[in-house]
Amino acid sequence: YLATSYKYELLKKQLDVDKQFEYDHQFLQEETPLHEAEEIYYPPQKLKNQAFIRSIAHYSELYRQSMEEPNKFWKSVAKELHFEKWSDKGLEYNFDHRKGEIFVKFMEGAKTNMAYNCLERNIQKGLGSKIAYIWEGNEPGDQMTITYQELLNQVVKFAEVLRTKGVKKGDVDHSVDSVIMLEHLKRVRKPQGATPPEVKINEKIDSFWHIEMEEASSKNLQASKIEWNDSEDPLFILYTSGSTGTPKGLVHTTTGYMTYAYEAVKTIFDTKSDDVFWCTADIGWITGHTFVVYGPLLNGLTTMILEGLPNYPDGSRVTKLYTAPTAVRSLMACPDEMVTKHSRDSLKIIGVAGEPTNPGAWRWLHRLVGEEKCAIVDTYWQTETGGPMLTPFPGATPTKPGSATNPFFGVDPVLVDDKGDLLRGETEGNLCFARAWPGMARTIWGDHSRFIKTYFSTYPGLYFTGDGARRDHDSYYWVTGRVDDNMNVAGHLLSTSEIESVIVLHPDVVESAVVAVSHPSKGHVPYAFVILRNGKTLTQKLIDEIKQIVREKIGPFAAPYVIHESSGLPKTRSGKITRRILRIIAEGDHKANLGDTSTLLDEAVIEEMWKKRPDFK
Ligand code: WT7
């Protein structure tokens, strides 16, 4: 019994740590070339020379330290930040609910403050007059910049507004009489003379940002009063839409998240003082939190925020760009000149996150956007993880299109089968993490048992991501998507993203989403939604060609049974396709409850999809 239980395997792994390293990370020897027949892109020499992490051997050494002495590793990162009071504690956790409560803590008892680390700490280092944010409106010329010092001044004033309203540390739940109407500074005032958008104002409880801030200004505040927080004080709660059930409010805490976000932005985007960083994420989501707000400010960067479309009018002043594969695919539909007419000389690193990047989109970024001189970093992570878990380093990691490559520092990825048995070597299975990392969410707000049930009960002792992944012969990880999205067709387990990647190989197809749909005689069959390139229509010839590509590249069983043309897909604001809605449409279940659609970017597309649904059953 013991021999097959992963607990035993884990134990063995613990004892055998050196051997395991040798085995899992053979590729880490600089001299060992990666598999030759494969498509591999080596880090651009220019980046390599000045990067924080400049070779695979260097990564390997740092990774080894982070695994063997996690406390030493993470506390030396934390040392670069400001702590009012240090702690002698490190990373403490329990992932096994059979041994007691599930918990994670990092540097408990230390006192610090996130805003202080983002602002005052950098200003003391001389960055006061450096631009923190460049805000661009959708219209060219509609621009605003704010320096680190100006941002601090606003923060100090706003903190005073909150204090005046009686908001105290620990209230993360505001009382009704302290609601503040956040007027969008520029959008409302510009263009000159424009009327602000209609909003319902409740005179008793609502107040205006600019009026409150003016009042605070008149108080002539000298310096900020800093609230020192404990390491494990909650920093923010982010709700993930969740494909079923009510949204989960994931709680991130102060020191662990701060340390992880700082290190991730620094090393994955290899931050330099003259960088202009642009992460296209909405700041209301984890990518925006880590890569627009906290991570860039902690690193003293200049960050661009665009309120508008990423392809309008251009982004040529940016040095490091971070976006979603879905955005890449929609840009690919535009003629090449849209990209080539603008200089991309400044661009050095292009990051992608949020879903598997199909190799076609990857190559488009590399060849056309990056002119083969940029590193492409495909970063795998989740709202729950706080920061990237699998990622290349731009100056060190040879990349393969479609793979998020290797673990970030302190991250211990494992693949298990459905019974929870550990899978070794080249394999495919359920992606889990075998130990804690500082940036992970600590709980689901108000529902710790749901936190345990969702992440720690499927494979006791492991954090389960809900994703499937493949590990190749170089120990590279290829995330195949949510295991719930996998489908079983005629005994073959297929990942929807794999079929989607193949469908978009067809030159007329811009984007595709595949779901499993029940069939009266065949069990389940793949049902493909496709978005076509401008001007193309879905002819029988095109349908046959699409099916043929899938037959050739994967196998006859994977060929979509139905192809459904659409002008768009229902997506969340983080760019994720809401497959539960697609499944309902594919099933033709008009009576089904679409669930919570409040996080969708464009609800109108659902109506259109119903209209265009081919009748196949
Ligand atoms: C899910 C998490 C990027 C973090 C913000 C989104 C999928 C994320 C990748 C990637 C393949 C990816 C996974 C994951 N995912 N990054 N590089 N390759 N899949 O956070 O909304 O919580 O979504 O996004 O399925 O579980 P999220």
XYZ file of C-alpha atoms and ligand atoms in Angstrom:
644
model
C 0.000 0.000 0.000
C 2.697 2.424 0.997
C 4.616 1.841 -2.175
C 1.819 3.236 -4.278
C 0.752 6.088 -2.088
C 2.128 9.438 -3.064
C 2.748 10.168 0.592
C 5.455 7.596 0.472
C 6.656 9.003 -2.796
C 6.828 12.445 -1.300
C 8.736 11.147 1.659
C 11.132 9.345 -0.612
C 11.491 12.480 -2.619
C 12.313 14.451 0.500
C 15.070 12.008 1.452
C 16.332 11.774 -2.026
C 16.347 15.427 -2.764
C 19.674 15.571 -4.565
C 18.915 12.689 -6.855
C 15.551 14.192 -7.605
C 17.188 17.423 -8.639
C 19.543 15.633 -10.916
C 16.694 13.726 -12.420
C 14.086 16.452 -12.782
C 16.516 19.136 -13.778
C 19.011 17.440 -16.016
C 18.477 20.202 -18.514
C 19.854 22.666 -16.043
C 23.408 21.919 -17.063
C 24.424 24.748 -19.367
C 26.358 22.342 -21.548
C 23.440 20.006 -22.149
C 21.612 21.261 -25.215
C 17.878 20.846 -25.253
C 16.385 18.263 -27.541
C 17.652 19.188 -30.966
C 14.744 18.361 -33.217
C 12.488 20.714 -31.314
C 11.663 24.327 -31.864
C 13.696 26.140 -29.234
C 14.480 29.813 -28.865
C 17.521 30.820 -26.862
C 17.575 34.018 -24.778
C 18.634 37.117 -26.732
C 22.342 37.712 -26.084
C 21.761 41.393 -25.316
C 19.408 40.554 -22.470
C 21.592 37.774 -21.177
C 24.622 40.000 -20.663
C 22.966 42.311 -18.175
C 20.175 40.167 -16.768
C 19.641 39.420 -13.073
C 19.563 35.749 -14.024
C 21.870 35.214 -16.942
C 22.148 31.510 -17.518
C 20.406 28.273 -16.821
C 23.218 27.337 -14.465
C 22.576 30.566 -12.544
C 18.833 29.850 -12.393
C 19.558 26.314 -11.338
C 21.755 27.448 -8.481
C 19.236 30.008 -7.204
C 16.410 27.504 -7.567
C 18.359 24.943 -5.578
C 18.923 27.480 -2.786
C 15.229 28.385 -2.773
C 14.289 24.708 -2.374
C 16.934 23.699 0.132
C 16.811 26.782 2.309
C 13.520 28.520 1.550
C 13.630 30.705 4.637
C 17.103 31.977 3.917
C 16.216 32.555 0.270
C 12.943 34.439 0.815
C 14.164 36.416 3.779
C 17.104 37.655 1.772
C 14.612 38.914 -0.830
C 12.506 40.505 1.926
C 15.674 42.225 3.240
C 15.632 44.414 0.131
C 12.348 45.885 1.353
C 11.629 47.960 4.446
C 10.532 46.385 7.709
C 9.805 48.453 10.767
C 10.274 45.301 12.797
C 11.994 42.132 11.556
C 10.892 38.607 12.414
C 12.911 35.508 13.154
C 10.202 33.377 11.565
C 10.136 32.184 7.983
C 7.706 30.232 5.865
C 5.460 28.039 8.045
C 2.671 25.918 6.644
C 0.595 22.773 6.705
C -0.832 21.399 3.440
C -2.172 18.144 4.905
C -5.636 18.488 6.468
C -5.255 15.070 8.119
C -2.481 16.534 10.260
C -4.397 19.622 11.354
C -5.563 22.993 10.110
C -4.376 24.140 6.681
C -2.385 27.342 7.069
C 0.441 29.364 5.514
C 2.428 32.158 7.162
C 5.522 34.081 6.232
C 7.625 36.115 8.654
C 4.873 36.271 11.196
C 5.311 39.078 13.690
C 7.265 41.372 11.365
C 5.874 44.883 10.870
C 5.773 46.572 7.516
C 3.560 48.576 5.195
C 2.956 47.980 1.496
C 2.404 51.604 0.473
C 5.525 52.683 2.361
C 7.553 50.113 0.438
C 6.049 51.225 -2.878
C 6.422 54.969 -2.304
C 8.432 56.401 0.605
C 11.140 53.743 0.292
C 11.680 54.572 -3.380
C 11.485 58.312 -2.791
C 14.193 57.989 -0.141
C 16.304 56.285 -2.799
C 15.948 59.381 -4.994
C 13.050 58.343 -7.213
C 10.692 61.132 -6.098
C 10.661 62.867 -9.475
C 10.582 59.628 -11.452
C 7.352 58.949 -13.295
C 5.396 56.149 -11.627
C 2.518 55.974 -14.102
C 1.887 57.159 -17.619
C -1.840 57.143 -18.156
C -3.058 57.105 -21.744
C -6.658 57.624 -22.731
C -8.057 56.093 -25.848
C -7.537 59.313 -27.803
C -3.947 60.147 -28.740
C -2.725 63.073 -26.677
C -5.075 62.306 -23.808
C -2.260 61.605 -21.397
C -1.358 62.148 -17.800
C 1.721 61.297 -15.764
C 2.270 61.088 -12.045
C 5.618 60.919 -10.243
C 6.406 58.821 -7.184
C 6.314 61.972 -5.027
C 3.008 63.132 -6.523
C 1.543 59.701 -5.985
C 2.665 59.724 -2.359
C 1.095 63.158 -1.875
C -2.206 61.780 -3.142
C -1.923 58.726 -0.940
C -1.211 60.843 2.128
C -4.213 63.046 1.376
C -6.498 60.155 0.712
C -5.375 58.406 3.892
C -6.418 61.595 5.700
C -9.809 61.515 3.941
C -10.318 57.964 5.140
C -9.252 58.820 8.667
C -11.621 61.785 8.726
C -14.401 59.412 7.722
C -13.518 57.204 10.646
C -12.027 54.378 8.605
C -9.440 52.543 10.672
C -6.892 49.840 10.104
C -8.700 46.523 10.071
C -11.944 47.868 8.601
C -10.545 46.046 4.982
C -15.814 46.235 5.554
C -16.647 49.913 5.330
C -19.688 51.354 7.003
C -22.362 52.889 4.812
C -21.630 56.419 5.954
C -18.091 56.332 4.626
C -18.639 55.541 0.978
C -16.611 57.772 -1.250
C -17.528 58.351 -4.847
C -14.324 57.872 -6.777
C -14.578 60.330 -9.578
C -12.422 59.231 -12.501
C -9.999 62.097 -12.438
C -9.230 62.745 -16.075
C -11.993 60.974 -17.816
C -14.593 63.085 -16.177
C -12.805 66.387 -16.609
C -11.570 65.763 -20.139
C -12.176 66.672 -22.868
C -12.718 70.224 -21.697
C -16.338 71.083 -21.151
C -17.595 67.517 -21.505
C -20.419 66.545 -19.194
C -19.543 63.886 -16.631
C -21.346 60.559 -16.954
C -24.714 60.319 -15.192
C -24.389 58.789 -11.767
C -26.985 58.462 -9.078
C -25.825 60.332 -6.030
C -27.068 59.743 -2.554
C -26.354 63.072 -0.846
C -26.343 61.491 2.593
C -23.611 58.982 2.013
C -21.790 59.753 -1.244
C -19.101 62.323 -1.632
C -16.745 63.341 -4.403
C -13.097 62.467 -4.648
C -11.968 65.916 -5.766
C -13.905 67.703 -3.045
C -12.681 65.378 -0.311
C -9.112 65.669 -1.567
C -9.299 69.473 -1.654
C -10.451 69.505 1.937
C -7.601 67.242 2.920
C -5.163 69.532 1.066
C -6.223 72.506 3.117
C -5.039 70.675 6.200
C -1.425 71.134 5.126
C -0.322 67.616 5.885
C 3.380 67.325 6.449
C 4.025 63.640 6.204
C 2.144 60.412 6.073
C 1.143 58.701 9.272
C 2.071 55.123 8.613
C 0.022 52.220 9.878
C 2.459 49.381 10.457
C 0.909 46.058 9.626
C 1.706 42.568 10.729
C 3.091 40.301 8.019
C -0.069 38.239 8.016
C -2.513 41.159 8.042
C -4.808 40.872 5.002
C -3.704 43.098 2.130
C -6.553 42.573 -0.301
C -9.340 40.201 -1.288
C -9.843 39.311 -4.941
C -12.870 37.462 -6.195
C -12.403 34.846 -8.883
C -15.406 34.266 -11.040
C -15.318 30.508 -10.571
C -16.996 28.445 -13.250
C -19.522 27.032 -10.787
C -20.926 28.313 -7.536
C -20.467 31.723 -5.983
C -17.248 33.692 -6.521
C -14.435 32.923 -4.076
C -12.865 35.854 -2.230
C -9.188 34.970 -2.052
C -7.269 36.652 0.742
C -3.677 37.746 0.173
C -1.633 38.960 3.097
C 1.069 41.579 3.431
C 4.665 40.363 3.641
C 4.476 37.127 1.684
C 2.618 38.668 -1.246
C 4.835 41.765 -1.214
C 8.051 39.745 -1.237
C 6.847 37.408 -3.967
C 5.436 40.206 -6.193
C 8.660 42.199 -5.827
C 10.885 39.272 -6.781
C 8.629 38.096 -9.632
C 8.457 41.444 -11.407
C 12.165 42.033 -10.839
C 13.430 38.724 -12.178
C 10.819 37.754 -14.784
C 10.791 41.179 -16.411
C 14.409 41.803 -15.500
C 13.643 45.331 -14.380
C 16.004 48.160 -15.266
C 15.720 51.758 -14.067
C 14.923 53.168 -17.526
C 12.196 50.641 -18.301
C 8.724 51.623 -19.369
C 6.635 48.654 -18.370
C 3.190 47.998 -19.757
C 0.959 45.256 -18.433
C -2.358 45.317 -20.247
C -4.324 43.731 -17.396
C -7.269 45.345 -15.670
C -6.085 46.404 -12.210
C -9.146 44.813 -10.652
C -7.671 41.356 -11.286
C -4.637 39.607 -9.865
C -2.453 40.291 -12.899
C -3.195 43.985 -12.499
C -2.529 43.855 -8.765
C 0.834 42.140 -9.105
C 1.997 43.619 -12.430
C 0.383 47.080 -12.621
C 0.167 48.159 -8.994
C 2.341 46.454 -6.408
C 5.147 44.740 -8.318
C 6.122 47.694 -10.552
C 5.906 50.243 -7.708
C 7.954 48.046 -5.376
C 10.582 47.926 -8.129
C 10.485 51.692 -8.710
C 9.390 51.296 -12.334
C 7.614 53.574 -14.742
C 4.417 51.819 -15.742
C 1.980 52.626 -18.461
C -1.768 52.349 -17.966
C -3.924 52.434 -21.043
C -7.583 53.213 -20.811
C -8.611 52.026 -24.211
C -7.689 49.504 -26.822
C -4.212 47.975 -26.935
C -3.947 48.439 -30.710
C -4.874 52.113 -30.720
C -2.841 54.049 -31.704
C 0.437 52.284 -30.767
C 2.666 51.189 -27.904
C 6.088 51.930 -29.274
C 7.557 53.614 -26.216
C 7.277 50.519 -24.122
C 10.294 48.315 -23.247
C 8.487 45.423 -21.551
C 5.013 44.312 -22.481
C 2.811 41.835 -20.615
C -0.478 40.701 -22.070
C -2.973 37.845 -22.555
C -2.932 35.268 -25.362
C -6.513 36.209 -26.198
C -5.403 39.795 -26.881
C -2.546 38.481 -29.024
C -4.894 36.380 -31.115
C -7.271 39.273 -31.724
C -4.350 41.475 -32.797
C -3.132 38.749 -35.136
C -6.338 39.213 -37.109
C -5.173 42.697 -38.115
C -2.896 43.221 -41.104
C 0.837 43.003 -40.298
C 1.340 46.695 -41.172
C -0.599 47.594 -38.031
C 2.417 46.330 -36.147
C 5.249 46.927 -38.597
C 4.473 50.609 -39.222
C 5.474 51.316 -35.624
C 8.984 51.033 -34.281
C 9.469 48.197 -31.820
C 13.141 49.043 -31.233
C 12.589 49.741 -27.562
C 10.878 46.439 -26.834
C 12.913 43.787 -24.970
C 10.593 41.378 -23.201
C 7.081 40.259 -24.061
C 5.143 38.364 -21.411
C 1.951 36.362 -21.738
C -0.336 34.873 -19.082
C -3.826 33.660 -18.415
C -4.235 30.605 -20.626
C -2.088 28.367 -22.783
C -0.475 30.363 -25.587
C -0.927 28.492 -28.825
C 2.390 28.170 -30.673
C 1.042 30.230 -33.585
C 0.374 33.232 -31.366
C 3.748 32.718 -29.678
C 5.605 32.778 -32.999
C 3.652 35.814 -34.165
C 4.788 37.683 -31.050
C 8.347 36.501 -31.470
C 8.754 37.133 -35.192
C 6.489 40.034 -35.991
C 6.182 42.009 -32.763
C 9.523 41.122 -31.207
C 11.508 41.028 -34.468
C 13.265 37.936 -33.078
C 15.186 40.072 -30.593
C 12.785 39.904 -27.662
C 12.446 37.234 -25.008
C 8.942 35.796 -24.739
C 7.986 34.815 -21.208
C 4.923 32.601 -20.857
C 4.032 32.803 -17.181
C 1.649 30.328 -15.590
C -0.167 31.337 -12.423
C -3.502 31.933 -10.734
C -5.346 34.467 -8.599
C -4.610 32.055 -5.761
C -0.847 31.979 -6.322
C -0.284 35.751 -6.145
C 2.459 35.588 -8.761
C 3.920 33.333 -11.462
C 4.631 29.690 -10.616
C 6.030 28.405 -13.893
C 8.000 30.858 -15.994
C 11.039 31.355 -18.152
C 13.631 33.969 -17.150
C 14.287 36.278 -20.110
C 18.080 36.159 -19.964
C 18.403 32.522 -18.998
C 15.742 30.093 -20.149
C 15.597 28.548 -23.620
C 11.910 28.709 -24.537
C 9.577 26.438 -26.465
C 6.421 27.987 -27.946
C 3.457 27.016 -25.785
C 5.388 25.984 -22.670
C 5.597 27.971 -19.435
C 8.907 26.091 -18.955
C 10.244 25.729 -15.378
C 9.275 26.526 -11.776
C 9.809 29.937 -10.242
C 11.922 30.112 -7.059
C 10.602 28.051 -4.173
C 7.953 26.401 -6.333
C 7.741 22.613 -6.237
C 5.499 21.427 -9.087
C 4.373 17.807 -9.122
C 2.131 15.861 -11.461
C -0.183 13.223 -10.004
C -2.646 10.796 -11.529
C -6.324 10.766 -10.551
C -5.581 8.536 -7.543
C -3.004 11.018 -6.334
C 0.024 8.886 -7.158
C 3.105 10.863 -8.064
C 4.088 10.681 -11.730
C 7.753 10.782 -12.649
C 9.762 11.921 -15.629
C 8.107 12.579 -18.972
C 4.408 12.375 -18.199
C 1.039 14.070 -18.047
C -1.213 14.568 -15.044
C -2.850 16.879 -12.549
C -0.695 19.856 -11.655
C -0.105 20.329 -7.933
C 2.380 22.144 -5.729
C 4.022 20.159 -2.971
C 5.032 23.025 -0.715
C 3.997 26.563 0.169
C 5.424 29.756 -1.340
C 5.191 33.210 0.258
C 2.785 34.758 -2.276
C -0.038 32.260 -2.021
C -3.570 33.121 -0.879
C -4.155 32.224 2.779
C -7.868 31.522 2.754
C -11.193 32.247 1.107
C -12.713 35.212 2.913
C -15.214 33.936 5.462
C -15.007 30.346 4.288
C -11.811 28.549 5.222
C -13.433 25.161 4.767
C -14.166 25.999 1.127
C -10.485 26.931 0.748
C -9.485 23.496 2.077
C -12.093 21.705 -0.007
C -11.153 23.491 -3.234
C -7.369 23.267 -3.076
C -6.303 20.713 -0.479
C -8.815 17.890 -0.349
C -8.435 16.300 -3.794
C -4.848 15.194 -3.132
C -4.166 15.482 0.619
C -0.798 17.077 1.289
C -0.743 18.894 -2.040
C -2.138 22.191 -3.347
C -4.158 21.254 -6.441
C -4.329 23.911 -9.166
C -7.258 22.377 -11.035
C -5.082 22.378 -14.161
C -3.621 19.542 -16.143
C -0.047 19.643 -17.396
C 2.496 17.657 -19.345
C 6.180 17.401 -18.426
C 8.412 16.777 -21.408
C 11.816 15.092 -21.720
C 13.578 18.342 -20.742
C 11.380 18.681 -17.633
C 9.516 21.551 -19.303
C 5.903 22.012 -18.235
C 3.059 22.472 -20.729
C -0.174 23.494 -19.032
C -3.083 21.951 -20.905
C -5.898 23.826 -19.168
C -8.488 23.179 -16.471
C -8.957 19.459 -15.946
C -12.707 20.084 -15.866
C -12.403 21.236 -19.476
C -10.863 17.995 -20.611
C -13.157 15.765 -22.574
C -13.356 12.070 -23.101
C -14.186 11.250 -26.699
C -14.425 7.596 -27.631
C -12.014 6.682 -24.868
C -9.473 9.368 -25.716
C -8.817 12.027 -23.100
C -8.501 15.302 -24.996
C -7.617 18.745 -23.772
C -9.725 21.494 -25.288
C -6.728 23.818 -25.599
C -4.872 21.260 -27.677
C -7.695 21.140 -30.232
C -8.028 24.919 -30.156
C -4.314 25.342 -30.891
C -4.678 23.162 -33.955
C -7.826 24.861 -35.245
C -6.167 28.272 -35.188
C -3.436 26.896 -37.445
C -5.956 27.435 -40.242
C -5.142 30.833 -41.770
C -8.796 31.928 -41.819
C -9.374 31.246 -38.126
C -8.447 33.874 -35.559
C -9.641 32.275 -32.372
C -11.383 29.129 -31.284
C -12.985 27.644 -28.193
C -13.800 23.961 -27.950
C -16.190 22.322 -25.493
C -17.482 18.790 -25.107
C -21.109 18.348 -26.023
C -23.223 15.270 -25.420
C -24.313 13.330 -28.457
C -27.217 10.851 -28.504
C -25.135 7.988 -29.851
C -21.479 8.988 -29.549
C -21.301 9.966 -25.890
C -19.355 13.222 -26.095
C -18.066 15.041 -29.156
C -15.943 18.179 -29.572
C -17.927 21.288 -30.489
C -15.852 24.191 -31.809
C -16.671 27.873 -31.781
C -14.570 29.790 -34.296
C -13.939 33.449 -34.950
C -12.898 34.042 -38.531
C -10.510 36.565 -39.974
C -12.194 39.763 -41.189
C -14.080 39.198 -44.407
C -14.130 35.381 -44.226
C -17.324 33.340 -43.978
C -17.908 29.785 -42.836
C -18.345 27.729 -46.002
C -18.617 23.949 -46.191
C -15.112 23.956 -47.689
C -13.745 25.816 -44.663
C -15.558 23.464 -42.269
C -13.961 20.489 -44.018
C -10.514 22.081 -43.939
C -10.744 22.814 -40.221
C -11.828 19.240 -39.475
C -9.032 17.944 -41.692
C -6.304 19.856 -39.823
C -7.480 18.400 -36.522
C -7.660 14.903 -38.010
C -4.109 15.181 -39.265
C -2.504 16.813 -36.235
C -4.303 15.010 -33.397
C -6.445 12.200 -34.771
C -9.845 11.554 -36.346
C -11.580 11.271 -32.961
C -10.637 14.873 -32.100
C -12.195 16.450 -35.202
C -14.956 18.851 -34.140
C -18.394 17.425 -34.729
C -19.893 20.893 -35.008
C -18.304 24.167 -36.055
C -20.109 27.249 -34.906
C -19.115 30.638 -36.274
C -19.243 33.636 -33.985
C -17.984 37.207 -34.049
C -16.779 36.969 -30.453
C -16.650 34.784 -27.359
C -18.003 35.390 -23.854
C -14.974 36.373 -21.812
C -14.245 37.657 -18.376
C -12.398 40.925 -17.990
C -9.245 38.910 -17.404
C -9.625 37.470 -20.888
C -10.803 34.042 -19.890
C -13.373 32.297 -22.028
C -16.417 31.363 -19.930
C -16.787 27.787 -21.069
C -19.777 27.039 -18.882
C -21.770 29.421 -21.113
C -20.352 27.874 -24.273
C -21.321 24.418 -23.007
C -24.898 25.555 -22.436
C -25.089 27.024 -25.948
C -23.480 23.944 -27.487
C -25.986 21.715 -25.681
C -28.782 23.941 -26.961
C -30.139 24.178 -23.444
C -32.221 27.347 -23.697
C -33.639 26.937 -20.214
C -30.304 26.608 -18.441
C -29.268 29.198 -15.937
C -26.273 31.113 -17.312
C -25.156 31.795 -13.762
C -23.338 34.921 -12.703
C -22.552 36.875 -15.896
C -21.502 40.033 -14.068
C -17.820 39.497 -14.817
C -18.308 39.264 -18.574
C -16.781 41.845 -20.842
C -19.486 41.701 -23.478
C -22.784 40.007 -22.737
C -24.283 40.834 -26.153
C -22.235 38.136 -27.829
C -24.290 35.422 -26.086
C -27.449 36.504 -27.896
C -25.651 36.380 -31.227
C -24.327 32.903 -30.488
C -27.779 31.555 -29.817
C -28.962 32.931 -33.173
C -26.109 31.395 -35.145
C -26.215 28.010 -33.422
C -26.189 25.206 -36.018
C -28.913 22.656 -35.431
C -27.099 19.349 -35.280
C -28.798 16.974 -32.902
C -5.902 29.961 -14.594
C -5.850 31.012 -13.538
C -2.174 34.689 -15.122
C -2.747 34.831 -13.766
C -4.016 35.533 -13.794
C -5.181 34.665 -14.156
C -4.804 29.518 -16.620
C -2.876 31.121 -16.399
C -1.488 30.327 -17.862
C -0.428 29.989 -18.755
C -1.654 28.127 -19.413
C -2.606 29.484 -17.843
C -4.796 28.280 -15.762
C -4.949 28.834 -14.358
N -3.471 30.021 -16.918
N -1.693 31.315 -16.959
N 0.674 30.765 -18.856
N -0.554 28.880 -19.510
N -2.694 28.385 -18.615
O -5.590 34.101 -13.012
O -8.040 34.150 -13.541
O -7.110 32.941 -11.507
O -6.762 32.034 -13.841
O -5.495 30.511 -15.848
O -5.896 27.493 -16.115
O -5.463 27.912 -13.437
P -6.949 33.330 -12.916
